[in-house]
CSV table of C-alpha atoms and ligand atoms in Angstrom, one decimal:
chain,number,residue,atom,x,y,z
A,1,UNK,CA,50.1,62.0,-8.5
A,2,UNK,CA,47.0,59.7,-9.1
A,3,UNK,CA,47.5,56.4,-10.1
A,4,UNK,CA,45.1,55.2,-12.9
A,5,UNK,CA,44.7,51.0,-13.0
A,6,UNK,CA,44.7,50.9,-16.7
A,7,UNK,CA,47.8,52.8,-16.8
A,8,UNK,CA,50.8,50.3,-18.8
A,9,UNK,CA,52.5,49.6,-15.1
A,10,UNK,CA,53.6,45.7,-13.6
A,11,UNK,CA,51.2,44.6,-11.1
A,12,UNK,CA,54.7,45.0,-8.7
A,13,UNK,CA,54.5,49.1,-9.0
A,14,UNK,CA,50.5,48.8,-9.1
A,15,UNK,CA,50.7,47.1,-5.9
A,16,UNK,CA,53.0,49.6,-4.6
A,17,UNK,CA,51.1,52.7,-5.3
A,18,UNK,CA,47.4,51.8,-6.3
A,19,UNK,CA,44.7,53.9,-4.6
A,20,UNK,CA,46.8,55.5,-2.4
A,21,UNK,CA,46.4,58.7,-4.0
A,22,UNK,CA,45.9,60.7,-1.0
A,23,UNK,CA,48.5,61.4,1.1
A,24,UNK,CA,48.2,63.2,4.4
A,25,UNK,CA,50.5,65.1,6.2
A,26,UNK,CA,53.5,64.1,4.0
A,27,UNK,CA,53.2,60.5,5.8
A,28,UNK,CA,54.6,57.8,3.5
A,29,UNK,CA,52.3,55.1,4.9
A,30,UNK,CA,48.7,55.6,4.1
A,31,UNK,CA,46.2,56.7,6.8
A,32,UNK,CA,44.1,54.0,8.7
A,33,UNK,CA,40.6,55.8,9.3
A,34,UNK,CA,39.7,54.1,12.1
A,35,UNK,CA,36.7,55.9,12.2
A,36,UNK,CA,32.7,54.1,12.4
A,37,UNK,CA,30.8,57.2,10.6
A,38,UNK,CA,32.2,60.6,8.4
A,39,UNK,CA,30.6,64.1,8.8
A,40,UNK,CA,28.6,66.5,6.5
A,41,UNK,CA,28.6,70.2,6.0
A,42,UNK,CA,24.8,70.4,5.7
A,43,UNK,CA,21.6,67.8,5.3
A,44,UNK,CA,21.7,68.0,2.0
A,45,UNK,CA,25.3,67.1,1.2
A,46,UNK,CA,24.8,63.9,3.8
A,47,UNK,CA,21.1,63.3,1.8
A,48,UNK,CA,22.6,63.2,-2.1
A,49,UNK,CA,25.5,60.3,-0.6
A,50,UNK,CA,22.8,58.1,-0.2
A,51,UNK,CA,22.8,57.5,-4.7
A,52,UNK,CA,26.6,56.1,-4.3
A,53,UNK,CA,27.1,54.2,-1.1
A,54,UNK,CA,30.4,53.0,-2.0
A,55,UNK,CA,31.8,56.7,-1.5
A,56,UNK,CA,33.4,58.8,-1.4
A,57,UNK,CA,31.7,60.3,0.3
A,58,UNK,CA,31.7,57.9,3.1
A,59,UNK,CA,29.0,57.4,5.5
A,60,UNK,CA,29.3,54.8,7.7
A,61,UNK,CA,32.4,52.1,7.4
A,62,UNK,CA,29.7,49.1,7.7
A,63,UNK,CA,29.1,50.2,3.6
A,64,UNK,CA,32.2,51.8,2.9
A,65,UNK,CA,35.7,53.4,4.3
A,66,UNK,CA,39.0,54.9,2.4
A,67,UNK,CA,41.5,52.5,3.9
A,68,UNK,CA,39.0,49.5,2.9
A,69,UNK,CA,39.0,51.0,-0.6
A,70,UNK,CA,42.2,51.6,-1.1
A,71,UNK,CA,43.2,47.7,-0.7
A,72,UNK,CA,40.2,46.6,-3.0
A,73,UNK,CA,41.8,48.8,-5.7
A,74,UNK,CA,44.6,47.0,-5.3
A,75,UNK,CA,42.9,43.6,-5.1
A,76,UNK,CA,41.0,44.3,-8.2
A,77,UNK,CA,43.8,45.3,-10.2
A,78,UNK,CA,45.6,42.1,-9.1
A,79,UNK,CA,42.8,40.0,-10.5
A,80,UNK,CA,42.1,42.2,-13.5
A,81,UNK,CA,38.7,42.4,-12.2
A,82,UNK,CA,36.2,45.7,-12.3
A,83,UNK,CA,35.3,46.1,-8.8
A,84,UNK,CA,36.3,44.2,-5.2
A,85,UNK,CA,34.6,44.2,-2.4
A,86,UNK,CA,36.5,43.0,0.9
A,87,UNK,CA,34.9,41.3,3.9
A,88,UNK,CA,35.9,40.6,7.4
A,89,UNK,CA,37.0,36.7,6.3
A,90,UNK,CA,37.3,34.2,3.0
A,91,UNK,CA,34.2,33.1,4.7
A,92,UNK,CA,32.2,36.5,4.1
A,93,UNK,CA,32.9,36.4,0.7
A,94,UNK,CA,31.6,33.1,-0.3
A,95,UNK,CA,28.7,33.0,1.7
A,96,UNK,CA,28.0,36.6,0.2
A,97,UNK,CA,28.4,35.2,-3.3
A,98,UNK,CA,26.2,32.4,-2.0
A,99,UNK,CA,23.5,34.0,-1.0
A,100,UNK,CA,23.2,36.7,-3.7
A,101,UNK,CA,23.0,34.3,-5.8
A,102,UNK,CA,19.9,31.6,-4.5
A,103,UNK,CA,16.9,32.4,-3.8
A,104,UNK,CA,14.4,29.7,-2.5
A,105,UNK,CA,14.4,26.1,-4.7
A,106,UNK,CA,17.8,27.2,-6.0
A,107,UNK,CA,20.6,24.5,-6.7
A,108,UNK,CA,24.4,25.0,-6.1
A,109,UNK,CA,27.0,22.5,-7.9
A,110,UNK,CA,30.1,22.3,-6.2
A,111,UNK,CA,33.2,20.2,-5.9
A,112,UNK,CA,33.2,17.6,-2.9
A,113,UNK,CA,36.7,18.6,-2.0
A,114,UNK,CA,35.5,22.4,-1.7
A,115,UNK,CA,36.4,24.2,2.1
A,116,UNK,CA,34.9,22.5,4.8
A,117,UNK,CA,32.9,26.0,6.0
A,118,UNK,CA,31.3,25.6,2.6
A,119,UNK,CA,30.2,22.1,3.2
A,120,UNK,CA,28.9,22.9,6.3
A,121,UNK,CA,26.6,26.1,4.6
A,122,UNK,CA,25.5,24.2,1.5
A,123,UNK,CA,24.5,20.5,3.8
A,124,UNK,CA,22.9,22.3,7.4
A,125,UNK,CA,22.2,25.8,6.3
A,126,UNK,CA,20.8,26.5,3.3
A,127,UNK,CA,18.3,23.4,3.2
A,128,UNK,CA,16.5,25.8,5.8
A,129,UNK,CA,15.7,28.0,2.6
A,130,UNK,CA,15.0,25.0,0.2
A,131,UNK,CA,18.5,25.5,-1.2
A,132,UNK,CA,19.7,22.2,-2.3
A,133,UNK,CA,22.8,21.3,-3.9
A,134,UNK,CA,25.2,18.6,-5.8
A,135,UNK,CA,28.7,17.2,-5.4
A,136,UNK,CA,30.8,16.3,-8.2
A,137,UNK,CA,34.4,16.0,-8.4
A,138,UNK,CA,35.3,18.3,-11.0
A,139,UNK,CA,38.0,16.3,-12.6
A,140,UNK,CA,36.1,16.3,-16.0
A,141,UNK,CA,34.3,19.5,-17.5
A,142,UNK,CA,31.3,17.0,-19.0
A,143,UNK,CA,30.4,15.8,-15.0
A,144,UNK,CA,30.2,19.1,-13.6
A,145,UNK,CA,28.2,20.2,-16.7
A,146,UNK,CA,25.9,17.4,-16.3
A,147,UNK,CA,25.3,18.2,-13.2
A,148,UNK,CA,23.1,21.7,-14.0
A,149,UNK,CA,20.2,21.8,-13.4
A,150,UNK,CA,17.0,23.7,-14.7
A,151,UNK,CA,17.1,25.6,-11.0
A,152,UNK,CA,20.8,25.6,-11.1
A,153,UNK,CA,21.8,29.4,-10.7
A,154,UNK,CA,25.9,29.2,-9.2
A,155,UNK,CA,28.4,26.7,-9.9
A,156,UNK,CA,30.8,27.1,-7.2
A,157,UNK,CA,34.9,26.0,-8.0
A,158,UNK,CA,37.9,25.6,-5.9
A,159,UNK,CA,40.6,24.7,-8.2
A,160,UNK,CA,43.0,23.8,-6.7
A,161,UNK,CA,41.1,22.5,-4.4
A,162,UNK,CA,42.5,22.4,-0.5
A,163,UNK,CA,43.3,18.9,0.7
A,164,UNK,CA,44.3,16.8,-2.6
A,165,UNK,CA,44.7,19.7,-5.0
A,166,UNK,CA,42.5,18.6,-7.9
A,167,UNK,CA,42.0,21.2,-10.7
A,168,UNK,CA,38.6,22.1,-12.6
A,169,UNK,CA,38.5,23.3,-16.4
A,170,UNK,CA,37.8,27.3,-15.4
A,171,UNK,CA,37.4,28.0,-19.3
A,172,UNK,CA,34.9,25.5,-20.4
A,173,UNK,CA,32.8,25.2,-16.9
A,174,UNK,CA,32.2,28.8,-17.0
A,175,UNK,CA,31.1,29.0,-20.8
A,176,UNK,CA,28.6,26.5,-20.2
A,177,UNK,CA,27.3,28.2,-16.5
A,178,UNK,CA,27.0,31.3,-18.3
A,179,UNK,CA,25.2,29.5,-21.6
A,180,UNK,CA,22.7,29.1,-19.0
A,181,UNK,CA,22.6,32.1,-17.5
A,182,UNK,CA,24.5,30.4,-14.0
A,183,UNK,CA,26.5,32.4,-12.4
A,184,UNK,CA,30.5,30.7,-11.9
A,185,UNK,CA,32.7,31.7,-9.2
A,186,UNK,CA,36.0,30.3,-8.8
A,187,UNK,CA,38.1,29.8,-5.1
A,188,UNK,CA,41.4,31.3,-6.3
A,189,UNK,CA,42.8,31.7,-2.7
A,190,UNK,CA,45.3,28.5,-3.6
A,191,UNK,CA,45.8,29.1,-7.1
A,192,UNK,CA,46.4,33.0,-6.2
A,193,UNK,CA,46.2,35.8,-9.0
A,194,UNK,CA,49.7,35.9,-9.7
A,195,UNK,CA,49.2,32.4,-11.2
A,196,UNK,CA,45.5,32.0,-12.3
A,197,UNK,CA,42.6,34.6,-13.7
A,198,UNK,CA,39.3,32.8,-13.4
A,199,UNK,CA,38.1,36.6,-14.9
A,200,UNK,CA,39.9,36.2,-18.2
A,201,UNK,CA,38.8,33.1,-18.9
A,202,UNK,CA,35.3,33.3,-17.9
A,203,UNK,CA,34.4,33.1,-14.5
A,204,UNK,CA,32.2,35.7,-13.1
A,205,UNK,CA,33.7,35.9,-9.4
A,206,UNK,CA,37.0,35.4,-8.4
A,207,UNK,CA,37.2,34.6,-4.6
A,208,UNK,CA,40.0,35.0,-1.5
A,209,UNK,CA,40.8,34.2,1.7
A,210,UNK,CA,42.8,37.5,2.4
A,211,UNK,CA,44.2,35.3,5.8
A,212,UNK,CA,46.4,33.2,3.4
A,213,UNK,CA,48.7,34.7,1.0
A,214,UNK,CA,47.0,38.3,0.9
A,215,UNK,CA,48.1,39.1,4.3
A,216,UNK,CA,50.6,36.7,4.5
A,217,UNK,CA,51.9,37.1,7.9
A,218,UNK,CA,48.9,35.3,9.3
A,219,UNK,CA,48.1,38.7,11.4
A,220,UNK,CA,44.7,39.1,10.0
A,221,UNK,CA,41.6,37.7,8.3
A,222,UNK,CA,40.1,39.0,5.4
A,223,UNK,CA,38.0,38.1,2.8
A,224,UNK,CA,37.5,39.1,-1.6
A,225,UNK,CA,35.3,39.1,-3.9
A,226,UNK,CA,36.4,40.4,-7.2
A,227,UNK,CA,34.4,40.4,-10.5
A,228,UNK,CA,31.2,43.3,-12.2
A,229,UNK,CA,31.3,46.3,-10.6
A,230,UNK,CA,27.1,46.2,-11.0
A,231,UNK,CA,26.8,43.0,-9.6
A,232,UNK,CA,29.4,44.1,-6.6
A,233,UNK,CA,27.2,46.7,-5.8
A,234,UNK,CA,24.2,44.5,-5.5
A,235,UNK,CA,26.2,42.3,-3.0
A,236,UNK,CA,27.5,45.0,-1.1
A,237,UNK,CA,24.0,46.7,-0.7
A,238,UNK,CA,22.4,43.1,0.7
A,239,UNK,CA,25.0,40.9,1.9
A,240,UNK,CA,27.6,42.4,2.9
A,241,UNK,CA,25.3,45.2,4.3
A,242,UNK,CA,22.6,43.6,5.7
A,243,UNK,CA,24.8,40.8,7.2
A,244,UNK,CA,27.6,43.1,8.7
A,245,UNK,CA,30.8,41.7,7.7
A,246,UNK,CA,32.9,44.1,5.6
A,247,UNK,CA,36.3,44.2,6.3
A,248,UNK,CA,37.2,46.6,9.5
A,249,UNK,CA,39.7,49.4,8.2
A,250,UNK,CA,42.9,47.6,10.3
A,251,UNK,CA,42.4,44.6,9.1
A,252,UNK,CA,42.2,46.4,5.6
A,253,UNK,CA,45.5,48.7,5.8
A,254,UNK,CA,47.5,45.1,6.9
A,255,UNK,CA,45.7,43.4,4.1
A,256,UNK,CA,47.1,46.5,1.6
A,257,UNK,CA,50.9,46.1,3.2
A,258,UNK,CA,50.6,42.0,2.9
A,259,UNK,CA,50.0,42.8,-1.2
A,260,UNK,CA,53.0,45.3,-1.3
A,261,UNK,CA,55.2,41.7,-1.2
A,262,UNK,CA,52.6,39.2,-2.6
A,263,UNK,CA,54.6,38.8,-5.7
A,264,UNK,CA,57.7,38.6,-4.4
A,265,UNK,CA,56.5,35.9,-1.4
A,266,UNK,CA,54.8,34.0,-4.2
A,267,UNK,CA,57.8,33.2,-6.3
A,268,UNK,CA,60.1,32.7,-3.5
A,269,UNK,CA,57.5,30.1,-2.1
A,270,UNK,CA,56.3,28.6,-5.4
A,271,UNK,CA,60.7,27.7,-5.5
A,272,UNK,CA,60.7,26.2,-2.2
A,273,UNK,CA,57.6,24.0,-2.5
A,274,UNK,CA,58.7,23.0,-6.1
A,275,UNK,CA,61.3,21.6,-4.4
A,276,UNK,CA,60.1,20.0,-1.0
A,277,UNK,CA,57.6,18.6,-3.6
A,278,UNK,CA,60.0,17.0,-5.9
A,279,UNK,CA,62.0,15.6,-2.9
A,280,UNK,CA,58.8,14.3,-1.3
A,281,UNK,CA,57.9,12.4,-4.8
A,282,UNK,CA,61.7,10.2,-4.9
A,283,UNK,CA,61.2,9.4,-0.9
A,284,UNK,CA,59.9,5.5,-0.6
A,285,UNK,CA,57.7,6.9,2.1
A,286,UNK,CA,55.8,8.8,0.2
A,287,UNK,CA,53.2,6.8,-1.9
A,288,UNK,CA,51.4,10.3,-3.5
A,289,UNK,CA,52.5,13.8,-3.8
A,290,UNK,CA,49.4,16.5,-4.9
A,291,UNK,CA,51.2,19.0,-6.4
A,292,UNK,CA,50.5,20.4,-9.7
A,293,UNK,CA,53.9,21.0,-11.0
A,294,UNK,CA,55.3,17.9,-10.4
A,295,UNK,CA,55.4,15.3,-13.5
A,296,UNK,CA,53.6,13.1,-12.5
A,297,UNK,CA,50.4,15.0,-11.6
A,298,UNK,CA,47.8,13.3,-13.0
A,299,UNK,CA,46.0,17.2,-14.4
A,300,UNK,CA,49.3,18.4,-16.0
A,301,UNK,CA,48.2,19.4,-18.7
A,302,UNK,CA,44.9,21.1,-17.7
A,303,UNK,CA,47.6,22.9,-15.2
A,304,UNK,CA,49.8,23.9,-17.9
A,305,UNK,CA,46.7,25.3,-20.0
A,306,UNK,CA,45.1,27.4,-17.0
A,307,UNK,CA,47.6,28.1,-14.6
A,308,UNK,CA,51.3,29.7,-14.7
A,309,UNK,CA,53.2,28.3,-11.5
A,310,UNK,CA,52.0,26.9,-8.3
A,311,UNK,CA,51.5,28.0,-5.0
A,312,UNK,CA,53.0,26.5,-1.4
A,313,UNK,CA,50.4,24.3,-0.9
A,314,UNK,CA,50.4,20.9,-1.0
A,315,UNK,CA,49.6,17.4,0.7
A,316,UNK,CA,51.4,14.0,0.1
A,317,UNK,CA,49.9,10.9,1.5
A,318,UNK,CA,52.4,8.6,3.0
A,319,UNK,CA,52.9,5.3,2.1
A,320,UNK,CA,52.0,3.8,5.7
A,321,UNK,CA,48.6,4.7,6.2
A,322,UNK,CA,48.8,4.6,10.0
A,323,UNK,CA,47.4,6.8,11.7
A,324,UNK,CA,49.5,7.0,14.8
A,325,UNK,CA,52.8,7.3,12.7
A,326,UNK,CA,51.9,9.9,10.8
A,327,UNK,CA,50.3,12.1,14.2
A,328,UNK,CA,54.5,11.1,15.2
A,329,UNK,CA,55.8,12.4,12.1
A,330,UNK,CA,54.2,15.6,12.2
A,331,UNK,CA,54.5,16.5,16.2
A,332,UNK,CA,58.0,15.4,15.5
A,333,UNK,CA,58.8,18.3,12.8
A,334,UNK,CA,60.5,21.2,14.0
A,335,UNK,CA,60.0,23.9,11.8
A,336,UNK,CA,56.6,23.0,10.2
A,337,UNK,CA,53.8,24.3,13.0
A,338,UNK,CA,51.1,22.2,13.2
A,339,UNK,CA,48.3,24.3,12.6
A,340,UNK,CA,45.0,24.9,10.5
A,341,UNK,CA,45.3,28.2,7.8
A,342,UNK,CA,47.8,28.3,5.7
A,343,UNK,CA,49.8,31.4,3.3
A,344,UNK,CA,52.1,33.2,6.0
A,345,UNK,CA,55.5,33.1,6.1
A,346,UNK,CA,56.0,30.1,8.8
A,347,UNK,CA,55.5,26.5,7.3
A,348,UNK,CA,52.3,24.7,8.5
A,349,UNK,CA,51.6,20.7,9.0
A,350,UNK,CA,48.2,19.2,9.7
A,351,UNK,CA,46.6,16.0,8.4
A,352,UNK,CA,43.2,14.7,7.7
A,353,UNK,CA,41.4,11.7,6.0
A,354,UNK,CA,39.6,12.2,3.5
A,355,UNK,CA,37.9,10.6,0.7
A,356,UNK,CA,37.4,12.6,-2.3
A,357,UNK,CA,35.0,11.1,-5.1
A,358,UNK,CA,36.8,8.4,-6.8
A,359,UNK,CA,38.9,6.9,-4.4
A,360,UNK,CA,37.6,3.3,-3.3
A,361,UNK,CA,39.0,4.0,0.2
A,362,UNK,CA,39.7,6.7,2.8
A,363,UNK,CA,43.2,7.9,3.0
A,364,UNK,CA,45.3,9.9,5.4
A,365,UNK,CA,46.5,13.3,4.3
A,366,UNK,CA,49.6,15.3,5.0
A,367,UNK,CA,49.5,18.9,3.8
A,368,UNK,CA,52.0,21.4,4.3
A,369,UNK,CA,51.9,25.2,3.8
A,370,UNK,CA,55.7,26.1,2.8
A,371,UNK,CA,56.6,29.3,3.9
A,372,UNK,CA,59.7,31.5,3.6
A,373,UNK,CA,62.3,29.2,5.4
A,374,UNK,CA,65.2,27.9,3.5
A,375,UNK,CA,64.6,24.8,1.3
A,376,UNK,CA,67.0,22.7,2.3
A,377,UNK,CA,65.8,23.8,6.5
A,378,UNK,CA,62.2,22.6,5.3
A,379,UNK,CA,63.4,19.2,3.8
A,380,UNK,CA,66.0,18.3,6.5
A,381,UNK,CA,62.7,19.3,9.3
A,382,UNK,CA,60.8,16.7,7.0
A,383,UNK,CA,63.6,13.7,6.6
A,384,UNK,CA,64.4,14.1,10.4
A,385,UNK,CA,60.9,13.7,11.4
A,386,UNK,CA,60.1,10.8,9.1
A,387,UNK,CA,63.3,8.7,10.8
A,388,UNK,CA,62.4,9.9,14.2
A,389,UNK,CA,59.0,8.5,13.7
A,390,UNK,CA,59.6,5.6,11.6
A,391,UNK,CA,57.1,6.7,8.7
X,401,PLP,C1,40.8,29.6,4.5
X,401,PLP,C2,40.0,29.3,3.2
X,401,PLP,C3,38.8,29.9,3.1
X,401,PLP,C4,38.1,30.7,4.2
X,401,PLP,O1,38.7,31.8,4.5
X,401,PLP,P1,38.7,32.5,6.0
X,401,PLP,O2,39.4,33.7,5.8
X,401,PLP,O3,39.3,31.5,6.9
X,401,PLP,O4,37.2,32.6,6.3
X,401,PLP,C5,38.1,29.7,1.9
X,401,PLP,N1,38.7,29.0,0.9
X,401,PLP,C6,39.9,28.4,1.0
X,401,PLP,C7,40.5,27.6,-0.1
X,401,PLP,C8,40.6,28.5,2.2
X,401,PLP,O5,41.8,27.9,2.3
């Protein structure tokens, strides 16, 4: 039985059984074509594919593949977007977006807290192509409006953002971008689908890091880019083409499974990191906690307007800024990893400093990634290692 997107089901059963409409030889589990090219009956039947490269039918999986479009059915059905293309990391998708979108003398605003890959793309690669660009810190809709240009043609936001978790106003930034005929695409890899849809309140791409809470067992990378089916095409014919890096089917299938129990991950996490977050807040050695839901977050009510929960990830900064003790505090943890990524189902530590815009100083950073351990595991791992190493 085919299952139709706009059909009146929960995203839960959509996840289940979304595009995989084809089952073959009884097997419960959809196929994997692990396959580079597909074959034609005759010249002409192979000649007429080339007026739909997205398929069926396929071609060559560089463009397209069945397993790869089963999961972006279900990707763009979660964020109630037309079309979804997936590439081989979060990476591929926002330097796709990127680059569809500039052309030489083009200007990119952006949020100094963005994802350090970003950074590195808008300060020592894109100045090769006269592509310049502007920081702001998106805590106000006015500054990051200001900050269009005549050449301006994407705004780019992460909100949250990944190291102190500020938030940008989705619904007015985007209203204004498009006013001006700039194009808005929103990181929603932190602020997942489940609990925020830049699409319904204006954005023109929503973006993922399928490595994080897509795949969620951090077995895979992946990339998304949900948002116009025309303007996915367009992407998909240049960047994603012309660049190589679409999603490989295997990577694609364990993406599709990782969704099968994204709800269900999400709300179990969101739980857990509510409450590591709270206990965190009452600890004297904790001066900061960035975490939306708490009380005290200084965007509550822009969080209450745009978002519906919170994910698990979160930083605090401790209230001795000491460099050393903190490195002791996290090598002394026992179930939080140290490691970079975040989304799967173990619990992850790393630090940084960092100095956002705003802040008179640098300050050292904690984040943690909570994953599907017990609550009480996680803060007993964090309350242990903050007396072992005298934090
Ligand atoms: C990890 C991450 C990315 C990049 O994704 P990759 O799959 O690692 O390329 C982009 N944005 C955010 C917020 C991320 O955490």
């Amino acid at each position: 039985m085919k299952i139709d997107p706009e059909e009146a089901l929960g995203i839960d059963t959509l996840l289940q059984h979304l595009g995989e409409d084809t089952r073959h030889e009884g097997a419960i589990a959809p196929a994997i074509f692990q396959t580079a090219n597909f074959l034609f009956d005759s010249i002409d039947a192979w000649q007429s594919t080339t007026a739909n490269p997205s398929g069926p039918p396929y071609v060559y999986s560089r463009v397209a593949n069945p397993t790869i479009e089963m999961a972006q059915r279900k990707v763009a059905v979660l964020e109630g977007a037309e079309a979804c293309k997936l590439t081989g990391s979060g990476m591929g998708a926002i330097s796709a977006v990127i680059l569809g979108h500039t052309a030489q003398g083009a200007h990119v605003v952006t949020v100094d807290t963005c994802y350090s890959p970003l950074r590195i793309l808008l300060e020592e690669y894109l100045p090769r192509f006269g592509v310049s660009h502007s920081y702001v810190s998106g805590l106000c809709a006015d500054e990051v409006i200001d900050a269009f240009r005549p050449e301006t043609t994407v705004v780019y936001l992460e909100s949250p953002s990944t190291m102190v978790f500020r938030l940008q106003d989705i619904r007015r930034i985007a209203k204004a971008a498009r006013e001006k005929g700039i194009v808005c695409a929103v990181d929603n890899t932190c602020g997942t689908p489940l609990f925020q849809q830049p699409l319904a309140i204006g954005a023109e791409y929503a973006l993922h890091s399928g490595s994080k809470y897509f795949g969620g067992h951090s077995d895979l990378t992946a990339g998304a880019i949900c948002g116009p089916a025309k303007a996915l095409d367009k992407i998909l014919k240049y960047e994603i083409n012309l660049l190589g890096s679409i999603i490989a089917p295997f990577p694609a299938w364990l993406l599709a499974r990782g969704l099968r129990t994204l709800p269900l991950r999400l709300r179990r996490i969101e739980a857990t990191a509510n409450e590591v977050a709270g206990w965190l807040s009452g600890r004297a050695e904790v001066d900061v906690v960035h975490h939306a839901s708490l009380p005290s977050y200084p965007q509550r009510e822009l969080f209450l307007s745009q978002m519906t929960g919170s994910s698990g990830l979160f930083s605090f900064e401790p209230r001795v800024q000491d460099e050393p003790k903190i490195k002791a505090f996290c090598e002394a943890l026992r179930l939080f990893k140290i490691g970079v990524s975040w989304g799967g189902h173990e619990s992850l530590v790393v630090m940084a400093e960092v100095q956002p815009l705003g802040y008179a100083q640098k300050r050292w950073v904690v984040r943690l990634s909570i994953g599907l351990e017990d609550a009480q595991d996680l803060i007993a791992d964090l309350a242990q290692a903050m007396e072992v190493s005298g934090l």
